[in-house]
Coordinates of C-alpha atoms and ligand atoms in Angstrom, one line a residue:
M1 CA -60.8 -11.4 8.5
S2 CA -63.0 -8.5 7.4
S3 CA -61.6 -6.4 4.5
H4 CA -61.4 -3.6 7.0
A5 CA -59.1 -5.6 9.3
K6 CA -57.0 -6.7 6.4
G7 CA -56.6 -3.0 5.4
N8 CA -55.5 -2.2 9.0
L9 CA -52.9 -5.0 8.9
R10 CA -51.5 -3.9 5.6
C11 CA -51.3 -0.4 7.0
L12 CA -49.5 -1.7 10.1
L13 CA -47.0 -3.7 8.0
L14 CA -46.3 -0.7 5.8
L15 CA -45.7 1.5 8.9
L16 CA -43.4 -1.2 10.3
L17 CA -41.4 -1.3 7.0
L18 CA -41.1 2.5 7.0
A19 CA -40.0 2.5 10.6
V20 CA -37.2 -0.1 9.8
L21 CA -36.1 1.9 6.7
G22 CA -36.1 5.0 8.8
L23 CA -33.9 3.4 11.5
C24 CA -31.5 2.3 8.8
W25 CA -31.4 5.8 7.4
I26 CA -30.8 7.4 10.8
S27 CA -28.0 5.0 11.7
Y28 CA -26.5 5.6 8.2
K29 CA -26.8 9.4 8.6
S30 CA -25.5 9.6 12.1
D31 CA -22.2 7.8 11.1
P32 CA -20.6 10.1 8.5
Q33 CA -17.3 8.2 8.7
T34 CA -18.5 4.7 7.9
R35 CA -15.8 4.3 5.4
R36 CA -12.3 5.0 6.7
T37 CA -9.7 5.3 3.9
S38 CA -6.3 6.5 5.1
I39 CA -3.3 4.8 6.8
V40 CA -0.8 6.8 8.9
H41 CA 2.8 5.7 9.3
L42 CA 3.7 6.3 13.0
F43 CA 7.4 5.9 12.3
E44 CA 9.4 4.7 15.3
W45 CA 6.5 5.4 17.8
R46 CA 6.3 3.3 21.0
W47 CA 3.4 0.9 21.3
T48 CA 2.0 2.7 24.4
D49 CA 1.9 6.0 22.5
V50 CA 0.3 4.3 19.4
A51 CA -2.5 2.9 21.7
L52 CA -3.2 6.3 23.2
E53 CA -3.2 7.9 19.7
C54 CA -5.8 5.4 18.4
E55 CA -8.2 6.3 21.3
R56 CA -7.7 10.0 21.6
Y57 CA -7.1 11.0 18.0
L58 CA -7.1 8.5 15.1
A59 CA -10.5 6.9 15.8
P60 CA -12.3 10.2 16.4
N61 CA -10.8 11.6 13.2
G62 CA -11.6 8.7 10.9
F63 CA -8.2 7.2 10.3
A64 CA -8.4 3.6 9.0
G65 CA -5.1 2.2 10.1
I66 CA -1.5 2.6 11.2
Q67 CA 1.7 1.3 9.7
I68 CA 4.0 0.6 12.6
S69 CA 7.7 0.1 12.6
P70 CA 9.0 -3.5 12.6
P71 CA 8.0 -5.1 15.9
N72 CA 10.5 -8.0 15.9
E73 CA 13.9 -8.3 17.5
N74 CA 16.7 -6.4 15.6
L75 CA 20.4 -5.8 15.8
V76 CA 21.3 -3.1 18.3
I77 CA 23.6 -0.7 16.4
T78 CA 25.5 2.2 18.2
M79 CA 27.3 4.8 16.1
P80 CA 27.4 6.0 19.0
W81 CA 23.7 6.7 19.0
R82 CA 21.2 4.3 17.5
P83 CA 20.1 4.7 13.9
W84 CA 16.5 4.2 12.9
W85 CA 17.6 1.7 10.3
E86 CA 18.8 -0.9 12.8
R87 CA 15.1 -2.0 12.8
Y88 CA 15.6 -3.3 9.2
Q89 CA 18.2 -5.8 10.5
P90 CA 16.3 -8.7 12.1
I91 CA 17.8 -11.0 14.6
S92 CA 14.7 -13.0 15.4
Y93 CA 10.9 -12.9 15.2
K94 CA 10.4 -12.3 18.9
I95 CA 8.3 -9.3 19.5
C96 CA 10.6 -6.9 21.3
S97 CA 12.1 -3.7 20.0
R98 CA 12.7 -0.1 20.9
S99 CA 8.9 0.4 20.5
G100 CA 8.1 -2.0 23.2
N101 CA 7.7 -5.6 24.4
E102 CA 5.0 -8.2 23.4
N103 CA 2.7 -7.2 26.2
E104 CA 2.7 -3.6 25.1
F105 CA 2.2 -4.7 21.5
R106 CA -0.8 -6.9 22.4
N107 CA -2.3 -4.0 24.5
M108 CA -1.9 -1.6 21.5
V109 CA -3.5 -4.0 19.0
T110 CA -6.4 -4.7 21.3
R111 CA -7.0 -1.0 22.1
C112 CA -6.7 0.2 18.5
N113 CA -9.0 -2.6 17.2
N114 CA -11.5 -1.8 19.9
V115 CA -11.9 1.7 18.4
G116 CA -11.8 0.5 14.8
V117 CA -8.2 1.5 13.9
H118 CA -6.3 -1.3 12.3
I119 CA -2.6 -2.2 12.7
Y120 CA -0.4 -2.9 9.7
V121 CA 3.0 -4.5 10.5
D122 CA 6.1 -3.6 8.6
A123 CA 7.3 -7.2 7.9
V124 CA 11.1 -7.5 7.2
F125 CA 11.8 -11.0 5.9
N126 CA 13.9 -10.6 2.8
H127 CA 17.0 -10.7 5.0
M128 CA 18.4 -10.8 8.5
C129 CA 21.2 -8.4 9.7
S130 CA 24.3 -7.1 7.9
S131 CA 26.8 -9.8 6.9
G132 CA 29.4 -7.7 8.6
A133 CA 27.6 -7.6 12.0
G134 CA 29.9 -10.2 13.7
S135 CA 28.4 -12.3 16.5
G136 CA 27.1 -11.9 20.0
Y137 CA 24.1 -11.3 22.1
R138 CA 23.3 -7.9 20.5
G139 CA 19.7 -8.3 19.5
T140 CA 17.1 -6.1 21.1
C141 CA 15.8 -9.1 23.2
G142 CA 19.4 -10.3 23.8
S143 CA 19.3 -13.2 21.4
Y144 CA 22.5 -14.7 20.2
F145 CA 23.5 -14.6 16.5
N146 CA 26.5 -15.1 14.3
A147 CA 26.1 -13.2 11.0
G148 CA 29.3 -14.6 9.5
S149 CA 28.2 -18.2 9.9
R150 CA 24.5 -17.3 9.1
Y151 CA 23.4 -18.6 12.5
F152 CA 20.2 -17.2 14.1
P153 CA 19.3 -19.7 16.8
A154 CA 16.3 -17.7 18.1
V155 CA 14.4 -18.4 14.9
P156 CA 16.2 -20.8 14.2
Y157 CA 18.0 -20.2 10.9
S158 CA 21.3 -21.6 9.8
N159 CA 23.4 -21.3 6.7
F160 CA 21.1 -23.6 4.6
D161 CA 18.4 -20.9 4.9
F162 CA 20.3 -18.2 3.0
N163 CA 21.1 -17.5 -0.6
D164 CA 24.9 -17.6 -0.4
Q165 CA 25.1 -20.7 -2.7
I166 CA 22.5 -19.4 -5.1
C167 CA 23.7 -15.8 -5.6
K168 CA 26.1 -15.5 -8.5
T169 CA 27.8 -12.1 -8.1
P170 CA 31.4 -12.2 -6.9
S171 CA 30.8 -10.1 -3.9
G172 CA 27.5 -11.8 -2.9
D173 CA 25.8 -8.4 -3.0
I174 CA 23.4 -7.0 -5.6
A175 CA 25.7 -5.4 -8.2
N176 CA 23.3 -4.8 -11.1
Y177 CA 19.7 -3.8 -10.9
S178 CA 19.1 -4.8 -14.5
D179 CA 19.5 -8.4 -13.6
P180 CA 16.3 -9.6 -11.9
V181 CA 17.9 -12.7 -10.6
Q182 CA 20.6 -11.0 -8.5
V183 CA 18.1 -8.4 -7.3
R184 CA 16.2 -11.4 -5.7
D185 CA 19.0 -13.8 -4.9
C186 CA 21.9 -11.6 -3.7
R187 CA 22.3 -9.3 -0.7
L188 CA 20.6 -5.9 -0.5
L189 CA 23.1 -3.6 1.2
G190 CA 25.1 -6.5 2.5
L191 CA 22.1 -7.9 4.5
V192 CA 22.2 -11.7 4.7
D193 CA 19.6 -12.9 2.2
L194 CA 17.0 -15.5 3.1
T195 CA 16.1 -18.1 0.6
Q196 CA 12.2 -17.9 0.5
R197 CA 12.1 -20.7 -2.1
S198 CA 12.6 -23.1 0.9
D199 CA 9.5 -24.4 2.6
Y200 CA 11.2 -24.2 5.9
V201 CA 12.0 -20.5 5.5
R202 CA 8.5 -19.8 4.2
S203 CA 7.1 -21.6 7.3
K204 CA 9.2 -19.6 9.8
I205 CA 8.1 -16.4 8.2
A206 CA 4.5 -17.4 8.1
D207 CA 4.7 -18.5 11.8
Y208 CA 5.8 -15.0 12.7
M209 CA 3.1 -13.4 10.7
N210 CA 0.4 -15.8 12.0
H211 CA 1.5 -15.0 15.5
L212 CA 0.8 -11.3 14.8
L213 CA -2.5 -12.2 13.1
G214 CA -3.5 -14.1 16.2
I215 CA -2.9 -11.0 18.3
G216 CA -5.2 -9.1 15.9
V217 CA -3.1 -7.2 13.3
A218 CA -4.9 -6.6 10.0
G219 CA -2.2 -6.8 7.5
F220 CA 1.4 -6.3 6.4
R221 CA 3.7 -4.0 4.5
I222 CA 6.2 -6.4 3.0
D223 CA 9.6 -4.7 3.2
A224 CA 12.0 -5.0 0.2
S225 CA 9.5 -7.0 -1.8
K226 CA 11.5 -6.2 -5.0
H227 CA 14.2 -8.5 -3.6
I228 CA 11.9 -11.5 -3.0
W229 CA 10.4 -13.5 -5.9
P230 CA 6.7 -12.7 -6.3
Q231 CA 5.9 -16.4 -6.3
D232 CA 7.7 -16.9 -2.9
I233 CA 5.7 -14.0 -1.4
N234 CA 2.6 -15.7 -2.8
A235 CA 3.5 -19.1 -1.1
I236 CA 4.0 -17.3 2.2
I237 CA 0.7 -15.5 1.9
D238 CA -1.0 -18.9 1.2
K239 CA 0.2 -20.0 4.6
L240 CA -1.4 -17.1 6.5
N241 CA -4.4 -17.4 8.7
N242 CA -7.5 -15.3 8.4
L243 CA -7.9 -12.2 10.6
N244 CA -8.9 -12.6 14.2
T245 CA -12.7 -13.0 14.5
R246 CA -12.8 -11.1 17.7
W247 CA -12.7 -7.9 15.6
F248 CA -13.0 -9.0 11.9
P249 CA -15.7 -10.8 9.9
R250 CA -15.1 -14.5 9.4
N251 CA -12.8 -15.4 6.5
S252 CA -11.3 -11.9 6.3
R253 CA -7.8 -12.0 4.7
P254 CA -4.8 -9.9 5.7
F255 CA -4.3 -6.7 3.8
I256 CA -1.0 -7.0 2.0
Y257 CA 1.0 -4.2 0.5
Q258 CA 4.4 -4.7 -1.0
E259 CA 7.3 -2.3 -1.0
V260 CA 8.6 -2.2 -4.6
I261 CA 10.4 0.9 -5.8
D262 CA 9.7 1.0 -9.6
M263 CA 10.7 4.3 -11.1
G264 CA 11.1 2.7 -14.5
G265 CA 14.4 1.7 -16.0
E266 CA 15.0 -1.4 -13.8
A267 CA 14.4 -5.1 -14.5
V268 CA 11.9 -5.7 -11.7
R269 CA 8.5 -4.1 -12.3
S270 CA 5.7 -3.5 -9.8
Y271 CA 3.1 -5.3 -11.9
E272 CA 4.8 -8.6 -11.1
Y273 CA 3.5 -8.3 -7.6
F274 CA -0.2 -7.4 -8.3
G275 CA -1.2 -11.0 -7.8
N276 CA -0.2 -10.8 -4.1
G277 CA -1.9 -7.6 -3.2
Q278 CA -1.2 -3.9 -3.4
V279 CA 2.1 -2.2 -4.2
T280 CA 3.7 1.1 -3.2
E281 CA 3.6 3.6 -6.1
F282 CA 6.8 5.6 -5.7
Q283 CA 6.2 7.6 -8.9
Y284 CA 3.3 9.3 -7.2
G285 CA 5.2 11.4 -4.7
A286 CA 8.1 12.0 -7.1
Q287 CA 5.8 13.3 -9.9
L288 CA 3.5 15.3 -7.5
G289 CA 6.5 16.9 -6.0
T290 CA 7.8 17.9 -9.4
V291 CA 4.4 19.5 -10.3
L292 CA 4.0 21.5 -7.1
R293 CA 7.6 22.7 -7.3
K294 CA 6.9 23.6 -11.0
W295 CA 10.0 21.8 -12.1
N296 CA 10.6 20.8 -15.7
G297 CA 7.8 23.1 -16.9
K298 CA 5.2 21.0 -15.0
K299 CA 2.1 22.8 -13.7
M300 CA -1.0 21.8 -11.7
A301 CA -3.2 22.0 -14.8
N302 CA -1.3 18.9 -16.0
L303 CA -2.9 17.0 -13.1
K304 CA -6.2 17.0 -15.0
N305 CA -5.6 13.3 -16.0
W306 CA -3.6 12.4 -12.8
G307 CA -3.6 8.7 -12.3
E308 CA -3.1 5.8 -14.7
S309 CA -2.5 8.2 -17.7
W310 CA 0.6 9.4 -15.9
N311 CA 1.9 5.8 -16.1
L312 CA 0.9 5.1 -12.5
M313 CA -0.2 1.6 -11.7
P314 CA -4.0 0.8 -11.6
S315 CA -5.6 2.7 -8.8
D316 CA -6.9 -0.3 -7.0
K317 CA -3.3 -1.7 -6.7
A318 CA -1.6 1.5 -5.6
I319 CA -0.5 2.6 -2.1
V320 CA 0.2 6.3 -2.5
F321 CA 2.1 8.8 -0.4
V322 CA 3.9 12.1 -0.8
D323 CA 7.0 11.0 1.1
N324 CA 8.0 7.9 3.1
H325 CA 10.5 7.2 5.9
D326 CA 13.3 6.5 3.3
N327 CA 12.8 9.2 0.7
Q328 CA 12.2 12.0 3.2
R329 CA 15.9 11.6 4.1
G330 CA 17.4 10.6 0.8
H331 CA 17.3 6.8 1.3
G332 CA 15.8 4.5 -1.3
A333 CA 14.6 6.2 -4.5
G334 CA 12.5 9.2 -5.4
G335 CA 15.0 11.9 -5.8
S336 CA 15.1 15.6 -4.9
S337 CA 11.6 16.4 -6.0
I338 CA 10.1 14.6 -2.9
L339 CA 8.3 17.1 -0.6
T340 CA 8.5 16.7 3.2
F341 CA 7.4 18.5 6.4
R342 CA 10.3 20.8 5.9
N343 CA 8.6 22.4 2.8
H344 CA 5.4 22.6 4.9
R345 CA 3.4 25.0 2.6
L346 CA 3.8 22.9 -0.5
Y347 CA 3.7 19.7 1.5
R348 CA 0.3 20.5 2.9
M349 CA -1.0 21.2 -0.6
A350 CA 0.5 17.9 -2.0
V351 CA -1.0 15.8 0.8
S352 CA -4.3 17.6 0.5
F353 CA -4.4 17.0 -3.3
M354 CA -3.6 13.4 -2.7
L355 CA -6.4 13.1 -0.1
A356 CA -9.0 14.9 -2.3
H357 CA -8.1 12.9 -5.4
P358 CA -9.8 9.4 -5.9
Y359 CA -6.6 7.6 -7.1
G360 CA -5.1 5.0 -4.8
T361 CA -5.0 4.0 -1.1
T362 CA -3.5 6.9 0.8
R363 CA -0.8 6.8 3.4
I364 CA 0.2 9.8 5.6
M365 CA 3.8 10.1 6.9
S366 CA 4.3 11.0 10.5
S367 CA 7.9 11.9 11.2
Y368 CA 10.4 13.1 13.9
R369 CA 12.8 15.9 13.4
W370 CA 16.5 15.3 13.0
P371 CA 19.5 17.6 12.5
R372 CA 19.7 17.4 8.7
H373 CA 23.3 18.2 7.5
I374 CA 23.9 18.2 3.8
Q375 CA 27.5 17.6 2.7
N376 CA 28.2 17.1 -1.0
G377 CA 24.6 16.6 -1.8
T378 CA 23.9 14.0 0.9
D379 CA 22.5 14.3 4.4
I380 CA 25.2 12.9 6.7
N381 CA 22.7 12.8 9.5
S382 CA 20.1 10.7 7.6
W383 CA 20.9 7.8 10.0
V384 CA 19.8 9.7 13.1
G385 CA 17.2 7.7 15.1
P386 CA 14.0 8.9 16.8
P387 CA 14.0 11.2 19.8
S388 CA 15.5 9.2 22.6
Y389 CA 17.3 9.3 25.9
S390 CA 21.0 8.6 26.5
D391 CA 20.2 4.9 27.3
G392 CA 18.7 4.6 23.8
S393 CA 15.1 4.4 24.9
I394 CA 12.7 6.2 22.6
K395 CA 10.9 9.3 24.0
H396 CA 7.2 9.3 24.5
V397 CA 5.0 11.6 22.3
P398 CA 3.6 14.3 24.5
I399 CA 0.6 16.2 23.2
N400 CA 0.7 20.0 23.6
P401 CA -2.4 22.0 24.6
N402 CA -2.8 23.1 21.0
G403 CA -2.8 19.5 19.7
T404 CA 0.7 19.5 18.3
C405 CA 3.4 17.0 19.5
G406 CA 6.4 17.7 21.7
N407 CA 9.8 16.0 22.2
G408 CA 10.8 16.4 18.5
W409 CA 7.9 14.5 17.0
V410 CA 6.5 16.3 13.9
C411 CA 3.1 14.6 13.8
E412 CA 2.1 15.7 10.3
H413 CA -1.1 13.7 10.8
R414 CA -2.1 16.2 13.5
W415 CA -1.7 19.3 11.2
H416 CA -5.3 20.4 11.0
Q417 CA -5.2 20.7 7.2
I418 CA -4.1 17.1 6.8
R419 CA -6.5 15.8 9.5
N420 CA -9.4 17.6 7.9
M421 CA -8.6 16.2 4.5
V422 CA -8.4 12.7 5.9
I423 CA -12.1 13.4 6.9
F424 CA -12.8 14.9 3.5
R425 CA -11.6 11.7 1.8
N426 CA -14.0 9.6 3.9
V427 CA -16.9 11.9 3.2
V428 CA -16.4 11.8 -0.6
Y429 CA -15.5 8.1 -0.7
G430 CA -16.8 6.4 -3.9
Q431 CA -17.8 9.7 -5.6
P432 CA -16.2 10.3 -9.1
L433 CA -14.0 13.3 -9.8
V434 CA -16.2 15.9 -11.6
Q435 CA -16.1 19.7 -12.4
W436 CA -12.4 19.8 -13.2
W437 CA -11.3 23.4 -13.8
D438 CA -7.9 25.0 -14.4
N439 CA -6.5 28.3 -15.7
Y440 CA -4.0 26.4 -17.9
N441 CA -1.5 27.1 -15.2
N442 CA -1.3 26.4 -11.5
Q443 CA -4.8 27.2 -10.5
V444 CA -7.0 24.1 -10.4
A445 CA -10.2 22.9 -8.9
F446 CA -12.3 19.7 -8.9
G447 CA -15.3 18.2 -7.2
R448 CA -16.2 14.8 -5.9
D449 CA -19.7 14.5 -7.3
G450 CA -22.1 16.3 -4.9
K451 CA -20.0 15.6 -1.7
G452 CA -16.9 17.8 -1.8
F453 CA -15.0 20.4 -3.8
I454 CA -11.3 21.7 -3.6
I455 CA -9.5 24.5 -5.3
F456 CA -5.8 25.4 -5.4
N457 CA -3.8 28.5 -6.2
N458 CA -0.2 27.6 -6.8
D459 CA 0.3 30.6 -9.1
D460 CA 2.0 33.9 -8.4
R461 CA -1.2 35.8 -9.0
N462 CA -4.4 35.9 -7.0
L463 CA -7.4 33.7 -7.9
F464 CA -10.8 35.2 -8.4
E465 CA -13.3 32.7 -9.9
M466 CA -16.9 31.8 -9.9
L467 CA -17.1 28.0 -10.5
P468 CA -19.7 25.2 -10.5
T469 CA -19.1 23.0 -7.5
G470 CA -21.7 20.4 -8.0
L471 CA -22.7 20.8 -4.3
P472 CA -26.1 21.4 -2.9
A473 CA -26.9 25.1 -2.1
G474 CA -25.8 26.4 1.3
I475 CA -23.0 27.9 3.3
Y476 CA -19.9 25.7 3.6
C477 CA -17.0 26.0 6.0
D478 CA -13.5 25.8 4.4
V479 CA -11.7 23.0 6.3
I480 CA -8.2 24.3 5.4
T481 CA -8.4 27.8 7.0
G482 CA -10.5 26.5 9.7
Q483 CA -13.3 24.0 10.3
K484 CA -16.9 23.7 11.4
E485 CA -17.3 23.8 15.1
G486 CA -20.9 23.4 16.3
N487 CA -22.8 25.5 13.8
H488 CA -20.0 28.0 13.5
C489 CA -17.1 28.2 11.0
T490 CA -13.6 29.1 12.2
G491 CA -12.4 29.6 8.6
I492 CA -13.5 31.1 5.3
E493 CA -17.2 30.6 4.5
I494 CA -18.2 29.6 0.9
H495 CA -21.7 30.3 -0.3
V496 CA -22.9 27.8 -2.8
A497 CA -25.9 29.1 -4.8
A498 CA -29.0 27.1 -5.9
N499 CA -27.3 26.4 -9.3
G500 CA -24.2 25.1 -7.5
L501 CA -22.0 28.1 -8.4
A502 CA -19.7 29.6 -5.8
N503 CA -17.2 32.5 -5.7
F504 CA -13.6 31.8 -4.6
Y505 CA -10.9 34.2 -3.8
I506 CA -7.4 32.9 -2.9
N507 CA -4.5 35.3 -2.4
S508 CA -1.3 33.8 -3.9
Q509 CA 0.7 34.7 -0.8
A510 CA -1.7 33.0 1.6
E511 CA -0.2 30.5 4.0
N512 CA -2.7 28.0 2.8
P513 CA -3.5 28.9 -0.8
Y514 CA -6.3 26.5 -1.2
I515 CA -9.9 25.9 -0.1
A516 CA -11.7 22.6 0.6
I517 CA -15.4 22.2 1.4
H518 CA -17.6 19.1 1.8
V519 CA -21.1 18.2 2.8
E520 CA -20.3 17.4 6.4
A521 CA -18.8 20.9 6.8
K522 CA -22.0 22.6 5.7
L523 CA -23.4 25.1 8.2
Ligands
QV4_601 C1 26.9 -0.8 4.0 C2 27.2 -0.5 2.5 C3 26.9 -1.7 1.6 C4 27.8 -2.8 2.1 C5 27.5 -3.1 3.6 C6 28.5 -4.1 4.1 O1 26.4 0.6 2.1 O2 27.3 -1.4 0.3 O3 27.4 -4.0 1.4 O4 27.6 -1.9 4.4 O5 28.2 -4.5 5.4 C7 22.3 0.2 6.5 C8 23.3 1.3 6.1 C9 24.1 0.7 4.9 C10 24.8 -0.5 5.2 C11 23.7 -1.5 5.7 C12 24.3 -2.8 6.2 O6 22.7 2.5 5.7 O7 25.1 1.7 4.5 O8 25.5 -1.1 4.1 O9 23.0 -1.0 6.8 O10 25.1 -2.6 7.2 C13 17.1 0.7 5.7 C14 18.0 1.9 5.4 C15 19.4 1.4 4.9 C16 20.0 0.4 6.0 C17 19.0 -0.7 6.1 C18 19.5 -1.8 7.1 O11 17.5 2.6 4.4 O12 20.3 2.5 4.8 O13 21.3 0.0 5.6 O14 17.8 -0.2 6.6 O15 19.7 -1.3 8.3 C19 16.3 -0.2 -2.2 C20 15.4 -1.3 -1.9 C21 14.3 -1.0 -0.9 C22 14.8 -0.3 0.3 C23 15.7 0.9 -0.1 C24 16.3 1.5 1.1 O16 14.8 -1.8 -3.1 O17 13.6 -2.2 -0.6 O18 16.7 0.5 -1.0 N1 13.8 0.0 1.3 C25 13.4 -0.8 2.4 C26 13.1 0.0 3.7 C27 14.4 0.6 4.2 C28 15.4 -0.5 4.6 C29 15.3 -1.7 3.8 C30 14.4 -1.8 2.7 C31 16.1 -2.8 4.2 O19 12.1 0.9 3.4 O20 14.2 1.5 5.3 O21 16.7 0.1 4.6 O22 15.3 -3.6 5.1 O23 15.7 0.8 -3.0
CA602 CA1 16.4 -11.6 -1.5

């Protein structure tokens, strides 16, 4: 080959390399939501509605996954209407519940996986139904059971599979939360307690979970994990198959998060469960609620070292949320500081702070309305189940022309501030928190290194500040008062100068007293 030809070849190879690099760059650039980071709990939704929501809303807005209500057969309870919590009283592991049958479940998992939204199943296997439930064919699939004799033939379980001989309290119920043994081996709320130390029980539970994995679910919330020995959860996880390779890479393991309520002061601690996967961080919503409500002298400036320094668990272990289906109605733990959709102004700020902050894996609550009725400090209607017809069937979730939900569904995940912050979190993924600013009170701001910036005014005086954002120069559209549509901004525009400085004004009385900007919302 002449040296001239060699030169041409080299040139060609170089061009080819550049072309490949260019293609990679383009595909990277054209997919701003490569990393999806948030889970939404579609509490009590029907499977057919979940499937539609994946396709029409969750996938296009970058949601990573959904926590669904327990899909297995449960005890039908009428009081005279059906409480939401009947679903935490299993009768068998058949897939049929008020949310739908197995065909509808399979259809949902397929359709959600096809658009890249993963399904996380609420797995209830600490217990079966209440010991006082009697007997009969009162499961949601019509299966027979006898709670008194601990007989659940549709699994099958019999009295050998329960902790009655192992629990040492006189009543058989958990009496003292400072004794870790009875927390695990006695009955939670009188629910008949399975003995997960038995290989038979472990196998029955794993069979159920493997059935779901085969259908294509991506992981599990393990209900009442505090009441199961961590080593028993570990033994069950060891029996689980990998994720379905129709949608997931070979050898992918199920995502596991365990429900442990550790507010301090009890025998069982969340770190005992870290070896099995992630754990719910209930301190997160309780503390954030206290700060935003300005209780106990707390202020947003205190959030400068939010995270592990607040005695929260390590970030990579934590599932975080502002409220959940229990503490939004006074069940479980968390206390009065918990913010919910009812305090919508503070709630939006809390959820947005959570989504902007790098700590933890974030879960958004999506609720239904119920007629709250407080008597002597407790909500006597906290049992009220989802919007349903007189035959007990759950109502569908109709979408109004403005994108909100009808039929009594709150759909917090569709509030545009929350939706836009789910996108914000994806855009800033992996970027460290930088440029923290506060006024020593309740005006705070921080950036996510070159990708996004957020600023809050939870004080009673207006905010006027010029602050370094760390963002490239340009005009950005605030995703809280509006959003970028085409090349136009429907909200406040923020001008970032060449040196990264920008002026912010936030009226303390504003309906949304905060501003969030990110590089995908640059005009
Ligand atoms: C009643 C009495 C008991 C008595 C029993 C006798 O309160 O003292 O022993 O009767 O039969 C419902 C009723 C409850 C009733 C129980 C059994 O509310 O009053 O007990 O049924 O009949 C949900 C609800 C519970 C509900 C339960 C089962 O929140 O109210 O109980 O479903 O239907 C702790 C745990 C934590 C738990 C949290 C609520 O550490 O794990 O309490 N959270 C999870 C779920 C939650 C669910 C369960 C666990 C149980 O998130 O939704 O409880 O699966 O903090
Ligand atoms: Ca137990």
